[in-house]
Amino acid sequence: MNKGKHSLKWVLLDLIERCNDLRSFKQIHAQLLTSTLVTNDLVVPKVANFFGKHVTDIHYPCNFLKQFDWSLSSFPCNLIISGYGSGRLPWAAILVYRWCFRNGFVPDVYTVPAILKSCAKFSGIAEVRQFHTLAVKSGLWCDLFVQNSLVHVYSICGDNVDAGKVFDVMLVRDVVSWTGLISGYVKAGLFNDAVELFLRMDVVPNVATFVSIFGACGKLGWLKLGKRVHGLVCKYPHGKELVVRNTVIDMYMKCESVSDAKQLFDEILEKDIVSWTIMLSGLVQCQCPQESLDLFGEMRDSGFEPDGVILTSVLSACASLGLLDYGKWVHEYIDSRHIKWDVYLGTSLVDMYAKCGCIEMAQYVFNLLPSKNIRTWNAYIGGLAINGHGKEALKQFAYLVESGTRPNEVTFLAVFTACCHSGLVDEGRSYFNQMISPPYNISPLLEHYGCMVDLLCRAELMGEAMELIKKMPMPPDVQILGALLSASNTYGNVKLTPTMLKSLPKFKCQESGVYVLLSNLYATDKKWAEVRNIRRMMKEKGISKAPGSSLIRVDGKSHKFLVGDNSHPQSKDIHILLNNLANQTYLEGPIDTLS
């Protein structure tokens, strides 16, 4: 008999596990009642999990609880509450609790954390405060488990002030207490507070602590502290866990320490998709697009299939290098593998096609996207601007405003670029005034002033450009003064002030163009001593006039050679290839010519 009942129990447990509707469960429930297994310690958790996933009406779960004597154990009620807290209907956990409480249920130290977990799921800060008060009045507040739950849920709900207050009054704190508040600070962007709290820790950090603090170091760009924490985590077993190593790589990449990130990445014997994603996206962000594409090839050779996140980074690398054929291959890969398009992947495709000069495909992808964010609009408008479609860019800006999307600083920079490339001076002035006026009230950055100065200089409105520079709340940078120098050399109807001229040597600029322009300006005025000073300064800074160069991509590899330079090992082949292209000779294999 006992053996048969034991077998029935496992059959019923399996049926509950696979059950996904209330009608079927009622039949199982009948079997549980007739077999007296309804109160079994293995059955109740399965039932609670089923309720949390599939039952929206709490009356049935509440009736189920009537079969238990709550004075003997709070276990069934707490399990039902936890089941809803872990399921799709976290708010139902509160309804179940209220029904139980009205019917004589007395909460314990396991009830409050279960309820708080439910509140965290739907960010119910008002409910959190109610149960905080309940915990204090019922004396459950003194339990460390309850206190840690309060710190955690306040942090999850974004109320770091109350989380800090709970933390400060705790007489005993364990690693969960410290980590709960540190992770809350990181989530809220209070990275300095997170680091300060970490440095005060008087217990051994756990994995979650290290993950949070590495995130803070990366966001702050604090490489030295990040290295110190890396040295600390290596002393513990946590340092060998993949999640920690991935976070350390991410920290190094955010601090632009590519060599440290690469070293740690190479030390990981068993990488996961997160490892590859962090490294690939980090290389793109650190302006190493070619290295990113090389690593992408290694990833595919290792047997990993790229997802949408990785392909977004690959497309960004293609855009930076102008590799249209590579970008098209990625596009075809996305379609052939039925990878779901999201707004980020779509925006990367628009950006890639636009920067590679294929504005028709950029428009095609842009129109295909069902939803667009401000970055999508910026990529398309900016692409139109740099490809000489200034008026179309302004038209798209008007559509953006009509759609209800709010333009940001990058949007207006793209608009000014469109005006600058198309000589639309009046429109440029109008949009500049729109940007600084309601409803946008955007304070112009140095880049915005630079575009406007360049626009005015190209239109020979040097006086207006000088007046705009005088109104700037910050000193002009080398690009703005370079635009003035270029205009002065071209039109000769403006004189830079002595202050502007003297400020040029102070810039940490390694580009030769601005120094050559300044030298030419002095030469025009026959100030030969100043010309010699500029040449000497260029020599001291190691700056030389860069000769013209071309980048030719043949068989998947890029070759850069200088004009008139025959020292390149493949220069003869490259010149033959260029001659063939000039003669419209068809060659095998994809060839991209970049300028």
Coordinates of C-alpha atoms in Angstrom, one line a residue:
M1 CA 0.0 0.0 0.0
N2 CA 2.7 2.4 1.0
K3 CA 4.7 1.5 -2.1
G4 CA 1.7 2.2 -4.3
K5 CA 1.1 5.6 -2.6
H6 CA 4.8 6.4 -3.0
S7 CA 4.6 5.7 -6.8
L8 CA 1.4 7.7 -7.1
K9 CA 3.1 10.7 -5.4
W10 CA 5.8 10.8 -8.1
V11 CA 3.2 10.5 -10.9
L12 CA 1.2 13.4 -9.5
L13 CA 4.3 15.5 -9.0
D14 CA 5.2 15.0 -12.6
L15 CA 1.6 15.9 -13.7
I16 CA 1.7 19.1 -11.7
E17 CA 5.1 20.0 -13.2
R18 CA 3.7 19.6 -16.7
C19 CA 0.2 21.1 -16.0
N20 CA -0.4 24.5 -17.6
D21 CA -4.2 25.2 -17.1
L22 CA -6.5 25.3 -14.1
R23 CA -9.0 22.8 -15.5
S24 CA -6.4 20.0 -15.7
F25 CA -5.1 20.9 -12.2
K26 CA -8.5 20.5 -10.7
Q27 CA -8.4 16.8 -11.7
I28 CA -4.9 16.5 -10.2
H29 CA -6.2 18.2 -7.1
A30 CA -9.0 15.6 -6.7
Q31 CA -6.4 12.8 -6.8
L32 CA -4.3 14.7 -4.2
L33 CA -7.3 14.9 -1.9
T34 CA -8.3 11.2 -2.3
S35 CA -4.7 10.0 -1.8
T36 CA -4.2 12.4 1.2
L37 CA -1.1 13.7 -0.5
V38 CA -2.4 17.3 -0.7
T39 CA -0.3 18.3 2.4
N40 CA 2.9 16.5 1.4
D41 CA 6.0 18.7 1.7
L42 CA 7.0 17.8 -1.9
V43 CA 3.6 18.5 -3.3
V44 CA 2.9 21.9 -1.8
P45 CA 6.0 23.7 -3.5
K46 CA 4.9 22.3 -6.9
V47 CA 1.4 23.5 -6.4
A48 CA 2.6 26.9 -5.3
N49 CA 4.8 27.2 -8.4
F50 CA 1.8 26.2 -10.6
F51 CA -0.4 28.9 -9.1
G52 CA 2.2 31.6 -9.6
K53 CA 2.6 30.7 -13.3
H54 CA -0.9 29.9 -14.4
V55 CA -3.7 31.0 -12.0
T56 CA -4.8 34.6 -12.2
D57 CA -7.9 34.3 -10.0
I58 CA -6.7 34.0 -6.4
H59 CA -9.9 32.4 -5.0
Y60 CA -8.8 28.9 -6.0
P61 CA -5.4 29.2 -4.3
C62 CA -7.0 30.7 -1.2
N63 CA -9.5 27.8 -1.0
F64 CA -6.6 25.4 -1.4
L65 CA -4.9 27.0 1.7
K66 CA -8.0 26.3 3.8
Q67 CA -6.9 22.7 4.0
F68 CA -4.0 23.6 6.2
D69 CA -3.7 24.4 9.9
W70 CA -1.8 27.7 9.8
S71 CA -1.1 27.6 13.6
L72 CA 1.1 24.6 13.0
S73 CA 3.1 26.0 10.1
S74 CA 3.3 29.1 7.9
F75 CA 5.0 27.0 5.2
P76 CA 2.0 26.6 2.7
C77 CA 1.0 30.3 2.8
N78 CA 4.6 31.4 2.4
L79 CA 5.1 29.1 -0.5
I80 CA 1.9 30.3 -2.3
I81 CA 3.1 33.9 -1.8
S82 CA 6.6 33.1 -3.1
G83 CA 5.1 31.3 -6.1
Y84 CA 3.2 34.4 -7.2
G85 CA 6.3 36.5 -6.4
S86 CA 8.3 34.4 -8.8
G87 CA 5.6 34.1 -11.5
R88 CA 4.0 36.4 -14.0
L89 CA 1.6 38.0 -11.5
P90 CA 3.7 39.3 -8.6
W91 CA 1.0 41.7 -7.4
A92 CA -1.3 38.7 -6.7
A93 CA 1.1 37.7 -3.9
I94 CA -0.1 40.7 -2.0
L95 CA -3.8 39.8 -2.5
V96 CA -3.1 36.2 -1.3
Y97 CA -1.3 37.6 1.8
R98 CA -4.2 40.0 2.6
W99 CA -6.7 37.2 2.3
C100 CA -4.6 34.9 4.6
F101 CA -4.1 37.7 7.1
R102 CA -7.9 38.4 7.3
N103 CA -8.4 34.7 8.0
G104 CA -6.0 34.6 10.9
F105 CA -2.6 34.0 9.3
V106 CA 0.3 35.4 11.3
P107 CA 3.3 36.4 9.2
D108 CA 6.8 35.3 10.1
V109 CA 10.4 36.1 9.0
Y110 CA 9.9 34.2 5.8
T111 CA 6.7 35.9 4.8
V112 CA 8.0 39.5 4.7
P113 CA 10.9 38.7 2.3
A114 CA 8.6 36.8 0.0
I115 CA 6.2 39.7 -0.1
L116 CA 9.0 42.2 -0.6
K117 CA 10.3 40.1 -3.5
S118 CA 6.9 40.5 -5.2
C119 CA 6.9 44.2 -4.6
A120 CA 10.3 44.5 -6.3
K121 CA 8.9 42.8 -9.4
F122 CA 6.5 45.6 -10.1
S123 CA 8.4 48.4 -8.3
G124 CA 5.7 48.8 -5.7
I125 CA 7.4 51.3 -3.5
A126 CA 4.2 52.2 -1.6
E127 CA 3.6 48.5 -0.8
V128 CA 7.3 48.2 0.3
R129 CA 6.8 51.0 2.9
Q130 CA 3.6 49.3 4.2
F131 CA 5.3 46.0 4.7
H132 CA 8.4 47.8 6.2
T133 CA 6.0 49.3 8.8
L134 CA 4.4 45.8 9.3
A135 CA 7.9 44.3 10.0
V136 CA 8.7 47.0 12.5
K137 CA 5.4 46.7 14.4
S138 CA 5.4 42.9 14.4
G139 CA 9.0 42.7 15.7
L140 CA 10.1 40.9 12.5
W141 CA 12.4 43.8 11.7
C142 CA 15.2 42.5 13.9
D143 CA 15.8 39.5 11.6
L144 CA 18.8 39.9 9.3
F145 CA 17.0 38.2 6.5
V146 CA 14.2 40.8 6.7
Q147 CA 16.6 43.7 6.9
N148 CA 18.6 42.5 3.8
S149 CA 15.3 42.1 1.9
L150 CA 14.4 45.7 2.7
V151 CA 17.8 47.0 1.6
H152 CA 17.5 45.0 -1.6
V153 CA 13.9 46.0 -2.5
Y154 CA 14.4 49.7 -1.8
S155 CA 17.5 49.6 -4.1
I156 CA 15.6 47.8 -6.8
C157 CA 12.8 50.4 -6.6
G158 CA 15.3 53.2 -6.9
D159 CA 14.9 54.5 -3.4
N160 CA 18.5 54.5 -2.4
V161 CA 17.9 57.0 0.4
D162 CA 15.6 54.6 2.4
A163 CA 17.9 51.7 1.5
G164 CA 20.8 53.6 3.0
K165 CA 18.7 54.4 6.1
V166 CA 17.9 50.7 6.7
F167 CA 21.5 49.8 6.1
D168 CA 22.7 52.4 8.6
V169 CA 20.5 51.2 11.5
M170 CA 21.4 47.5 11.0
L171 CA 23.4 46.3 14.0
V172 CA 24.7 43.3 12.1
R173 CA 25.6 43.3 8.4
D174 CA 26.7 40.4 6.2
V175 CA 28.0 40.4 2.7
V176 CA 24.4 40.4 1.4
S177 CA 23.7 43.7 3.2
W178 CA 26.7 45.4 1.7
T179 CA 26.2 44.0 -1.8
G180 CA 22.5 45.0 -1.8
L181 CA 23.3 48.7 -1.2
I182 CA 26.4 48.7 -3.5
S183 CA 24.4 47.2 -6.4
G184 CA 21.6 49.6 -5.7
Y185 CA 24.0 52.6 -6.0
V186 CA 25.5 51.2 -9.2
K187 CA 22.0 50.7 -10.7
A188 CA 21.1 54.3 -9.8
G189 CA 24.3 55.7 -11.4
L190 CA 25.7 56.6 -8.0
F191 CA 29.1 55.1 -8.8
N192 CA 31.1 57.2 -6.4
D193 CA 28.9 56.2 -3.5
A194 CA 29.2 52.6 -4.6
V195 CA 33.0 52.8 -4.6
E196 CA 33.1 54.6 -1.2
L197 CA 30.8 52.0 0.3
F198 CA 32.9 49.1 -1.1
L199 CA 36.1 50.6 0.4
R200 CA 34.3 50.6 3.8
M201 CA 33.3 46.9 3.6
D202 CA 34.4 44.8 6.7
V203 CA 33.4 41.4 5.3
V204 CA 34.7 39.4 2.4
P205 CA 33.0 40.4 -0.9
N206 CA 31.1 37.9 -3.0
V207 CA 30.7 37.5 -6.7
A208 CA 27.8 40.0 -6.9
T209 CA 29.9 42.6 -5.0
F210 CA 32.8 42.3 -7.4
V211 CA 30.5 42.4 -10.4
S212 CA 28.9 45.7 -9.1
I213 CA 32.1 47.4 -8.2
F214 CA 33.8 46.5 -11.5
G215 CA 30.8 48.1 -13.2
A216 CA 31.3 51.2 -11.2
C217 CA 35.0 51.4 -11.9
G218 CA 34.3 51.0 -15.7
K219 CA 31.6 53.7 -15.7
L220 CA 33.9 56.1 -13.8
G221 CA 36.9 55.2 -15.9
W222 CA 39.0 54.5 -12.8
L223 CA 41.6 52.1 -14.2
K224 CA 43.9 52.2 -11.2
L225 CA 41.2 51.3 -8.7
G226 CA 39.9 48.7 -11.2
K227 CA 43.3 47.0 -11.3
R228 CA 43.5 47.1 -7.5
V229 CA 40.1 45.4 -7.2
H230 CA 41.2 42.9 -9.9
G231 CA 44.2 42.0 -7.9
L232 CA 42.0 41.6 -4.8
V233 CA 39.5 39.3 -6.6
C234 CA 42.3 37.1 -7.8
K235 CA 43.0 36.2 -4.2
Y236 CA 39.6 34.5 -3.9
P237 CA 38.0 31.6 -5.8
H238 CA 35.6 34.2 -7.2
G239 CA 38.4 35.5 -9.5
K240 CA 38.2 32.3 -11.6
E241 CA 34.5 32.5 -12.2
L242 CA 33.6 33.4 -15.8
V243 CA 31.0 36.1 -14.8
V244 CA 33.7 37.9 -12.8
R245 CA 36.3 37.7 -15.5
N246 CA 33.8 39.0 -18.1
T247 CA 33.0 41.9 -15.9
V248 CA 36.7 42.7 -15.4
I249 CA 37.2 42.6 -19.2
D250 CA 34.3 45.0 -19.6
M251 CA 35.8 47.3 -17.0
Y252 CA 39.2 47.4 -18.8
M253 CA 37.4 48.1 -22.1
K254 CA 35.4 51.0 -20.6
C255 CA 38.7 52.4 -19.2
E256 CA 40.2 52.0 -22.7
S257 CA 42.9 49.6 -21.5
V258 CA 42.7 47.3 -24.5
S259 CA 45.9 45.4 -23.7
D260 CA 44.8 44.4 -20.2
A261 CA 41.4 43.3 -21.6
K262 CA 43.0 41.3 -24.4
Q263 CA 45.4 39.6 -21.9
L264 CA 42.6 38.5 -19.6
F265 CA 40.4 37.5 -22.5
D266 CA 43.2 35.2 -23.9
E267 CA 43.6 33.6 -20.5
I268 CA 40.0 32.4 -20.5
L269 CA 40.0 28.8 -21.8
E270 CA 36.3 28.4 -22.0
K271 CA 34.7 31.6 -23.2
D272 CA 30.9 32.1 -23.5
I273 CA 29.0 34.3 -25.8
V274 CA 29.1 37.1 -23.2
S275 CA 33.0 37.1 -23.3
W276 CA 33.0 37.5 -27.1
T277 CA 30.3 40.2 -27.0
I278 CA 32.1 42.3 -24.4
M279 CA 35.4 42.0 -26.2
L280 CA 34.0 42.8 -29.7
S281 CA 31.9 45.7 -28.6
G282 CA 34.8 47.1 -26.5
L283 CA 37.2 47.0 -29.4
V284 CA 34.7 49.0 -31.5
Q285 CA 34.2 51.5 -28.7
C286 CA 38.0 51.9 -28.3
Q287 CA 38.3 52.8 -32.0
C288 CA 39.8 49.4 -32.9
P289 CA 37.4 48.3 -35.7
Q290 CA 39.8 46.1 -37.6
E291 CA 40.8 44.2 -34.5
S292 CA 37.1 43.8 -33.8
L293 CA 36.5 42.2 -37.2
D294 CA 39.5 40.0 -36.8
L295 CA 38.2 38.8 -33.4
F296 CA 34.8 38.2 -35.0
G297 CA 36.5 35.8 -37.4
E298 CA 38.1 34.0 -34.5
M299 CA 34.8 33.7 -32.7
R300 CA 33.1 32.1 -35.8
D301 CA 36.0 29.7 -36.1
S302 CA 35.5 28.7 -32.5
G303 CA 32.0 27.5 -33.3
F304 CA 30.0 30.4 -31.7
E305 CA 27.1 31.8 -33.7
P306 CA 26.8 35.6 -33.5
D307 CA 23.6 37.1 -32.1
G308 CA 22.0 40.5 -32.8
V309 CA 24.1 42.2 -30.2
I310 CA 27.4 41.0 -31.7
L311 CA 26.3 41.8 -35.2
T312 CA 25.4 45.3 -34.1
S313 CA 29.1 45.8 -33.0
V314 CA 30.3 44.2 -36.3
L315 CA 28.2 46.6 -38.3
S316 CA 29.7 49.5 -36.4
A317 CA 33.2 48.3 -37.2
C318 CA 32.2 48.0 -40.9
A319 CA 30.9 51.6 -40.8
S320 CA 34.1 52.9 -39.2
L321 CA 36.2 51.2 -41.9
G322 CA 33.8 51.8 -44.8
L323 CA 33.6 48.0 -45.6
L324 CA 30.4 47.9 -47.6
D325 CA 30.8 44.4 -48.8
Y326 CA 31.4 43.1 -45.3
G327 CA 28.4 45.0 -44.1
K328 CA 26.2 43.6 -46.9
W329 CA 27.4 40.1 -45.9
V330 CA 26.2 40.8 -42.3
H331 CA 22.9 42.0 -43.6
E332 CA 22.5 38.8 -45.6
Y333 CA 23.5 36.7 -42.6
I334 CA 20.8 38.4 -40.5
D335 CA 18.2 37.6 -43.1
S336 CA 19.3 34.0 -43.8
R337 CA 19.5 33.1 -40.1
H338 CA 16.1 34.8 -39.4
I339 CA 17.7 36.9 -36.6
K340 CA 15.1 39.2 -35.2
W341 CA 15.5 42.9 -36.0
D342 CA 15.4 45.2 -33.1
V343 CA 15.8 49.0 -33.2
Y344 CA 19.5 48.7 -32.3
L345 CA 20.4 46.2 -35.1
G346 CA 18.3 48.2 -37.6
T347 CA 20.0 51.5 -36.5
S348 CA 23.5 49.9 -37.0
L349 CA 22.5 48.8 -40.5
V350 CA 21.3 52.3 -41.4
D351 CA 24.5 53.8 -40.0
M352 CA 26.7 51.3 -41.9
Y353 CA 25.1 51.9 -45.2
A354 CA 25.1 55.7 -44.8
K355 CA 28.8 55.8 -43.8
C356 CA 29.7 53.6 -46.7
G357 CA 28.0 56.0 -49.1
C358 CA 25.1 53.6 -49.9
I359 CA 22.3 56.0 -49.0
E360 CA 19.6 54.2 -51.0
M361 CA 20.1 51.1 -48.8
A362 CA 20.2 53.2 -45.7
Q363 CA 16.8 54.7 -46.7
Y364 CA 15.4 51.2 -47.5
V365 CA 16.4 49.8 -44.1
F366 CA 15.2 52.9 -42.3
N367 CA 11.7 52.7 -44.0
L368 CA 11.5 49.0 -43.1
L369 CA 12.0 49.5 -39.3
P370 CA 8.7 49.2 -37.5
S371 CA 10.0 51.3 -34.6
K372 CA 12.6 54.0 -34.5
N373 CA 14.4 55.7 -31.6
I374 CA 16.3 59.0 -31.7
R375 CA 19.5 57.2 -32.6
T376 CA 17.9 55.7 -35.7
W377 CA 16.8 59.2 -36.8
N378 CA 20.2 60.6 -36.0
A379 CA 22.0 57.9 -38.1
Y380 CA 19.7 58.5 -41.1
I381 CA 19.8 62.3 -41.0
G382 CA 23.5 62.3 -40.4
G383 CA 24.0 59.9 -43.3
L384 CA 22.0 62.1 -45.6
A385 CA 24.1 65.1 -44.4
I386 CA 27.5 63.6 -45.1
N387 CA 26.4 62.2 -48.4
G388 CA 25.4 65.7 -49.7
H389 CA 21.6 65.3 -49.4
G390 CA 21.2 68.4 -47.2
K391 CA 17.7 69.3 -48.1
E392 CA 16.5 65.7 -47.7
A393 CA 18.1 65.7 -44.3
L394 CA 16.2 68.8 -43.3
K395 CA 13.0 67.2 -44.6
Q396 CA 13.6 64.1 -42.5
F397 CA 14.2 66.4 -39.4
A398 CA 10.8 67.8 -40.0
Y399 CA 9.3 64.2 -40.1
L400 CA 11.1 63.5 -36.9
V401 CA 9.5 66.4 -35.1
E402 CA 6.1 65.5 -36.5
S403 CA 6.5 61.9 -35.2
G404 CA 6.8 63.3 -31.6
T405 CA 10.4 62.2 -31.2
R406 CA 12.4 64.8 -29.3
P407 CA 15.7 65.8 -31.1
N408 CA 18.8 65.8 -29.0
E409 CA 22.3 67.4 -29.4
V410 CA 23.4 64.8 -31.9
T411 CA 20.3 65.5 -34.1
F412 CA 21.0 69.2 -34.3
L413 CA 24.7 68.5 -35.0
A414 CA 23.6 66.3 -38.0
V415 CA 21.3 69.1 -39.1
F416 CA 24.1 71.7 -39.0
T417 CA 26.3 69.3 -40.9
A418 CA 23.6 69.1 -43.6
C419 CA 23.4 72.9 -43.8
C420 CA 27.2 73.2 -43.9
H421 CA 27.7 70.6 -46.7
S422 CA 24.9 72.1 -48.8
G423 CA 25.6 75.8 -48.1
L424 CA 22.2 76.4 -46.5
V425 CA 23.2 79.4 -44.4
D426 CA 19.8 80.8 -43.6
E427 CA 18.5 77.4 -42.6
G428 CA 21.5 76.9 -40.4
R429 CA 20.9 80.1 -38.5
S430 CA 17.2 79.1 -38.1
Y431 CA 17.9 75.7 -36.7
F432 CA 20.6 77.1 -34.4
N433 CA 18.0 79.5 -32.9
Q434 CA 15.5 76.6 -32.7
M435 CA 17.9 74.5 -30.7
I436 CA 18.6 77.1 -28.1
S437 CA 15.0 78.2 -27.8
P438 CA 11.9 76.5 -26.2
P439 CA 10.8 73.8 -26.3
Y440 CA 14.3 72.3 -26.8
N441 CA 16.5 74.7 -24.8
I442 CA 19.6 72.8 -25.7
S443 CA 22.9 74.5 -24.8
P444 CA 25.2 74.4 -27.8
L445 CA 28.4 72.3 -27.4
L446 CA 31.7 73.1 -29.0
E447 CA 30.8 70.9 -31.9
H448 CA 27.7 72.9 -32.7
Y449 CA 29.6 76.1 -32.7
G450 CA 32.3 74.5 -34.9
C451 CA 29.7 73.5 -37.5
M452 CA 28.1 77.0 -37.5
V453 CA 31.5 78.7 -37.8
D454 CA 32.5 76.4 -40.7
L455 CA 29.1 77.1 -42.4
L456 CA 29.6 80.9 -42.1
C457 CA 33.3 80.7 -43.2
R458 CA 32.4 78.6 -46.3
A459 CA 29.8 81.4 -47.2
E460 CA 32.5 84.1 -46.7
L461 CA 30.6 85.5 -43.8
M462 CA 33.8 85.9 -41.7
G463 CA 32.5 88.8 -39.7
E464 CA 29.5 86.9 -38.5
A465 CA 31.7 83.9 -37.7
M466 CA 34.0 86.0 -35.6
E467 CA 31.0 87.5 -33.7
L468 CA 29.7 84.0 -33.0
I469 CA 33.1 82.9 -31.6
K470 CA 33.1 85.9 -29.3
K471 CA 29.7 84.9 -27.9
M472 CA 30.9 81.3 -27.2
P473 CA 30.9 80.4 -23.5
M474 CA 34.1 78.4 -24.0
P475 CA 37.3 79.1 -25.9
P476 CA 37.4 77.9 -29.5
D477 CA 39.2 74.6 -30.2
V478 CA 41.7 73.8 -33.0
Q479 CA 38.9 72.8 -35.5
I480 CA 37.2 76.2 -35.2
L481 CA 40.4 78.2 -35.5
G482 CA 41.4 75.9 -38.4
A483 CA 38.2 76.8 -40.2
L484 CA 39.0 80.5 -39.7
L485 CA 42.6 80.0 -40.9
S486 CA 41.4 78.1 -44.0
A487 CA 38.9 80.9 -44.8
S488 CA 41.5 83.6 -44.1
N489 CA 44.0 81.9 -46.5
T490 CA 41.2 81.5 -49.2
Y491 CA 39.5 84.8 -49.0
G492 CA 42.0 87.0 -47.1
N493 CA 39.4 89.3 -45.7
V494 CA 39.7 88.4 -42.0
K495 CA 42.5 88.8 -39.5
L496 CA 42.7 86.5 -36.5
T497 CA 43.2 88.3 -33.2
P498 CA 46.6 88.0 -31.6
T499 CA 45.0 86.0 -28.7
M500 CA 43.6 83.4 -31.1
L501 CA 47.0 83.1 -32.9
K502 CA 48.9 82.7 -29.7
S503 CA 46.4 80.0 -28.4
L504 CA 47.1 77.7 -31.4
P505 CA 50.5 76.4 -30.2
K506 CA 48.9 75.4 -26.8
F507 CA 46.5 72.8 -28.4
K508 CA 47.5 69.2 -28.1
C509 CA 46.8 68.7 -31.8
Q510 CA 48.9 66.2 -33.8
E511 CA 47.3 67.0 -37.2
S512 CA 49.6 69.0 -39.5
G513 CA 46.9 70.8 -41.4
V514 CA 46.2 73.6 -38.9
Y515 CA 49.9 74.3 -38.5
V516 CA 50.5 74.5 -42.2
L517 CA 47.6 76.9 -42.6
L518 CA 49.0 79.1 -39.8
S519 CA 52.4 79.0 -41.4
N520 CA 51.0 80.0 -44.8
L521 CA 49.1 82.8 -43.1
Y522 CA 52.3 84.2 -41.6
A523 CA 54.1 83.7 -44.9
T524 CA 51.4 85.8 -46.7
D525 CA 52.0 88.6 -44.2
K526 CA 55.8 88.1 -44.7
K527 CA 56.3 87.3 -41.0
W528 CA 59.2 84.9 -41.6
A529 CA 60.2 84.7 -37.9
E530 CA 56.7 83.4 -37.1
V531 CA 56.9 80.9 -39.9
R532 CA 60.2 79.5 -38.5
N533 CA 58.7 79.3 -35.1
I534 CA 55.7 77.2 -36.4
R535 CA 58.1 74.9 -38.3
R536 CA 60.3 74.5 -35.2
M537 CA 57.2 73.8 -33.1
M538 CA 56.1 71.1 -35.5
K539 CA 59.5 69.5 -35.4
E540 CA 59.5 69.5 -31.5
K541 CA 56.0 67.9 -31.4
G542 CA 57.0 65.3 -34.0
I543 CA 54.4 66.6 -36.5
S544 CA 55.1 66.4 -40.2
K545 CA 52.9 67.1 -43.1
A546 CA 51.1 63.9 -44.0
P547 CA 51.4 62.9 -47.7
G548 CA 48.3 61.7 -49.6
S549 CA 47.5 58.1 -49.1
S550 CA 45.0 55.5 -50.3
L551 CA 43.6 52.4 -48.6
I552 CA 42.9 49.5 -51.0
R553 CA 41.2 46.3 -49.7
V554 CA 42.1 43.2 -51.7
D555 CA 41.0 39.7 -50.8
G556 CA 39.8 40.8 -47.4
K557 CA 43.0 42.6 -46.4
S558 CA 43.6 46.4 -46.3
H559 CA 46.7 47.9 -47.9
K560 CA 47.7 51.5 -47.3
F561 CA 50.3 53.2 -49.5
L562 CA 51.4 56.8 -49.9
V563 CA 51.3 58.8 -53.1
G564 CA 54.6 58.4 -54.9
D565 CA 55.7 55.6 -52.5
N566 CA 57.0 52.5 -54.2
S567 CA 58.4 50.9 -51.1
H568 CA 55.2 49.0 -50.3
P569 CA 55.9 45.3 -50.8
Q570 CA 52.8 45.1 -53.0
S571 CA 52.9 48.5 -54.5
K572 CA 53.5 47.2 -58.0
D573 CA 50.5 44.9 -57.8
I574 CA 48.4 47.7 -56.3
H575 CA 49.3 50.1 -59.1
I576 CA 48.4 47.4 -61.7
L577 CA 45.1 46.8 -59.9
L578 CA 44.3 50.6 -59.9
N579 CA 45.2 50.8 -63.6
N580 CA 42.9 47.8 -64.3
L581 CA 40.1 49.6 -62.3
A582 CA 40.6 52.7 -64.4
N583 CA 40.3 50.7 -67.5
Q584 CA 37.1 49.1 -66.1
T585 CA 38.8 45.6 -66.2
Y586 CA 36.8 43.1 -64.2
L587 CA 38.7 41.4 -61.4
E588 CA 37.8 38.4 -59.3
G589 CA 36.9 39.0 -55.7
P590 CA 35.5 41.9 -53.8
I591 CA 37.5 45.2 -53.9
D592 CA 36.7 48.2 -51.8
T593 CA 38.5 51.5 -52.5
L594 CA 38.4 54.0 -49.5
S595 CA 39.7 57.5 -49.4

